[in-house]
Amino acid sequence: MSFILASGSASRRAILENAQLSFEIDPADIDEGAVKDSFQGDPAALALKLAELKALEVSKRRPGALVLGSDQVLEFEGAAYDKARSVEEAEARLRQLRGGVHYLQGGIAFARDGEIVWRHQARSTLVMRDFSDEFLAYYLENAGDILTKGVGCYAYEGLGAQLFERTEGDYFAILGLSLLPVLDALRREGVLEQ
């Protein structure tokens, strides 16, 4: 039995593929902007809410399937941040985060037949080093489209690792999907062998 990933994220897909899992991809169609604009909770609760909504949306149109929804919110000084919309916005974000601590709040949920059957939250702490303006210019020139594809304007598994002094938390959660809890849930749901 396989399951469905309710996301078009290349990073989440790669995490699951590298673990040699069999799954389908069917991105959820939810208005994330509207959810974020109307949400009153903290960034961790927002990440979980988005994950649940994604899983539920795909689950309702794929009867019987086990659907994985996942999301990640960057929290800095108590506020939630979305992906940068331009290189200029990415540069401003990196200048803001430079030398400071931010958190990646991850939410994961499995749904089946329009009901949440499992949920998980992960919080990673990232300390960005006080890099030079010269390094920032180099990074902006070489980072590519990740500047606007990830909430922190970096791919931690690539050049983005050079932005950091230290991190705390699950490596896979930093990449966007906390793999080991997902594998455990898949075993409990009968998708993977015990």
Coordinates of C-alpha atoms in Angstrom, one line a residue:
M1 CA 0.0 0.0 0.0
S2 CA 1.3 3.5 -0.8
F3 CA 0.2 6.8 0.3
I4 CA -0.2 10.3 -1.1
L5 CA 1.9 13.4 -0.5
A6 CA -0.4 16.5 -0.6
S7 CA 2.5 18.8 -1.6
G8 CA 4.5 19.8 -4.7
S9 CA 7.6 20.5 -2.5
A10 CA 10.7 19.2 -4.2
S11 CA 12.4 18.9 -0.8
R12 CA 9.6 16.8 0.8
R13 CA 9.5 14.6 -2.3
A14 CA 13.2 14.1 -2.1
I15 CA 13.1 13.2 1.6
L16 CA 10.5 10.5 0.9
E17 CA 12.2 9.2 -2.2
N18 CA 15.6 9.0 -0.5
A19 CA 13.9 6.8 2.1
Q20 CA 12.8 4.6 -0.8
L21 CA 9.1 5.0 -0.1
S22 CA 6.4 4.4 -2.6
F23 CA 3.9 7.3 -2.8
E24 CA 1.9 9.5 -5.2
I25 CA 2.0 13.2 -5.4
D26 CA -1.2 15.2 -5.4
P27 CA -0.7 18.8 -4.3
A28 CA -3.5 20.2 -2.2
D29 CA -5.4 23.2 -3.5
I30 CA -5.9 25.5 -0.5
D31 CA -5.6 29.2 -0.2
E32 CA -2.6 29.4 2.1
G33 CA -2.6 33.2 2.0
A34 CA -6.1 33.4 3.3
V35 CA -5.4 30.9 6.1
K36 CA -2.3 32.8 7.2
D37 CA -4.1 36.1 7.1
S38 CA -7.0 34.9 9.2
F39 CA -5.1 32.7 11.6
Q40 CA -5.0 33.9 15.2
G41 CA -2.7 31.3 16.8
D42 CA 1.1 31.1 17.1
P43 CA 3.4 30.1 14.3
A44 CA 3.6 26.4 15.5
A45 CA -0.2 26.1 15.5
L46 CA -0.3 27.7 12.0
A47 CA 2.1 25.2 10.6
L48 CA 0.0 22.3 11.9
K49 CA -3.2 23.9 10.7
L50 CA -1.9 24.2 7.2
A51 CA -0.6 20.6 7.2
E52 CA -4.1 19.4 8.4
L53 CA -5.9 21.5 5.7
K54 CA -3.7 20.1 3.0
A55 CA -4.1 16.5 4.1
L56 CA -7.9 16.9 4.5
E57 CA -8.4 18.6 1.1
V58 CA -6.7 15.8 -0.8
S59 CA -8.2 13.1 1.4
K60 CA -11.8 14.3 0.6
R61 CA -11.2 13.7 -3.1
R62 CA -9.1 10.5 -2.7
P63 CA -11.4 8.1 -0.8
G64 CA -9.6 5.4 1.3
A65 CA -6.1 6.9 0.7
L66 CA -3.7 7.8 3.4
V67 CA -2.7 11.5 2.7
L68 CA 0.3 13.3 4.1
G69 CA 0.0 17.0 4.6
S70 CA 3.0 19.1 5.7
D71 CA 4.0 22.7 6.2
Q72 CA 6.7 24.8 7.7
V73 CA 6.5 28.3 9.1
L74 CA 9.6 30.5 9.9
E75 CA 9.2 32.2 13.3
F76 CA 11.4 35.2 14.1
E77 CA 10.9 37.4 17.2
G78 CA 7.4 35.8 17.6
A79 CA 6.2 36.6 14.1
A80 CA 5.5 34.2 11.3
Y81 CA 7.2 34.7 7.9
D82 CA 6.2 33.5 4.5
K83 CA 8.4 32.9 1.4
A84 CA 10.1 35.9 0.0
R85 CA 8.5 37.2 -3.2
S86 CA 11.7 38.5 -4.8
V87 CA 15.5 38.5 -4.5
E88 CA 15.3 41.9 -3.0
E89 CA 12.9 40.7 -0.3
A90 CA 15.1 37.6 0.3
E91 CA 18.1 39.9 0.8
A92 CA 16.2 42.0 3.3
R93 CA 15.1 38.8 5.1
L94 CA 18.6 37.5 5.3
R95 CA 19.9 40.8 6.6
Q96 CA 17.2 40.7 9.3
L97 CA 18.0 37.1 10.3
R98 CA 21.8 37.6 10.2
G99 CA 23.4 37.1 13.6
G100 CA 20.1 36.0 15.2
V101 CA 18.0 33.0 16.2
H102 CA 15.0 31.9 14.3
Y103 CA 12.8 28.8 14.5
L104 CA 11.3 26.6 11.9
Q105 CA 7.9 25.3 13.0
G106 CA 6.9 22.2 11.2
G107 CA 3.5 20.6 11.1
I108 CA 2.6 17.2 9.7
A109 CA -0.7 15.4 9.4
F110 CA -2.1 12.2 7.9
A111 CA -5.8 12.1 6.8
R112 CA -8.0 9.4 5.6
D113 CA -11.5 9.8 4.2
G114 CA -11.7 13.5 5.4
E115 CA -10.5 12.9 8.9
I116 CA -7.1 13.5 10.6
V117 CA -5.7 10.2 11.8
W118 CA -2.3 11.4 13.0
R119 CA -0.4 14.7 13.6
H120 CA 3.0 15.8 14.6
Q121 CA 4.9 19.0 15.3
A122 CA 8.6 19.7 15.1
R123 CA 10.5 22.8 16.2
S124 CA 14.0 23.5 15.0
T125 CA 16.3 26.3 16.3
L126 CA 18.6 27.9 13.8
V127 CA 21.4 30.4 14.7
M128 CA 22.4 32.3 11.7
R129 CA 26.0 33.5 11.8
D130 CA 27.0 37.2 11.5
F131 CA 28.1 36.8 7.9
S132 CA 29.7 39.6 5.9
D133 CA 28.1 41.7 3.2
E134 CA 30.5 40.1 0.8
F135 CA 29.3 36.7 1.7
L136 CA 25.7 37.8 1.4
A137 CA 26.4 39.1 -2.1
Y138 CA 28.1 35.8 -3.0
Y139 CA 25.1 33.9 -1.5
L140 CA 22.5 35.9 -3.4
E141 CA 24.3 35.4 -6.6
N142 CA 24.7 31.6 -6.2
A143 CA 21.7 30.4 -4.2
G144 CA 19.3 30.3 -7.3
D145 CA 15.6 30.0 -7.0
I146 CA 15.7 28.8 -3.3
L147 CA 15.7 32.5 -2.4
T148 CA 12.0 32.5 -3.1
K149 CA 11.1 28.8 -2.7
G150 CA 11.9 28.3 1.0
V151 CA 10.6 30.3 4.0
G152 CA 14.2 31.2 5.2
C153 CA 15.6 31.9 1.7
Y154 CA 17.9 29.0 2.0
A155 CA 18.3 25.3 1.3
Y156 CA 20.0 23.9 4.5
E157 CA 21.1 20.8 2.6
G158 CA 23.1 22.9 0.1
L159 CA 24.8 26.3 0.0
G160 CA 22.4 27.6 2.7
A161 CA 24.3 25.5 5.4
Q162 CA 27.0 28.2 5.1
L163 CA 24.7 30.8 6.6
F164 CA 24.6 29.1 10.0
E165 CA 26.6 29.0 13.2
R166 CA 24.7 26.1 14.7
T167 CA 21.3 24.4 14.6
E168 CA 19.3 22.3 17.0
G169 CA 16.6 19.9 15.9
D170 CA 15.8 17.1 13.5
Y171 CA 17.8 17.5 10.2
F172 CA 14.8 16.3 8.2
A173 CA 12.5 18.8 10.0
I174 CA 14.8 21.6 9.0
L175 CA 14.5 20.4 5.4
G176 CA 10.7 20.5 5.6
L177 CA 9.5 17.1 6.7
S178 CA 10.4 15.3 10.0
L179 CA 11.0 11.8 8.5
L180 CA 11.3 9.5 11.4
P181 CA 7.9 10.2 13.0
V182 CA 6.4 9.9 9.5
L183 CA 8.0 6.5 9.1
D184 CA 6.6 5.4 12.5
A185 CA 3.2 6.5 11.5
L186 CA 3.4 4.7 8.2
R187 CA 4.3 1.5 10.1
R188 CA 1.3 1.9 12.4
E189 CA -1.0 2.6 9.5
G190 CA 0.2 -0.6 7.7
V191 CA 1.9 1.1 4.8
L192 CA 5.4 -0.1 5.9
E193 CA 6.4 -3.4 7.5
Q194 CA 6.8 -3.4 11.2

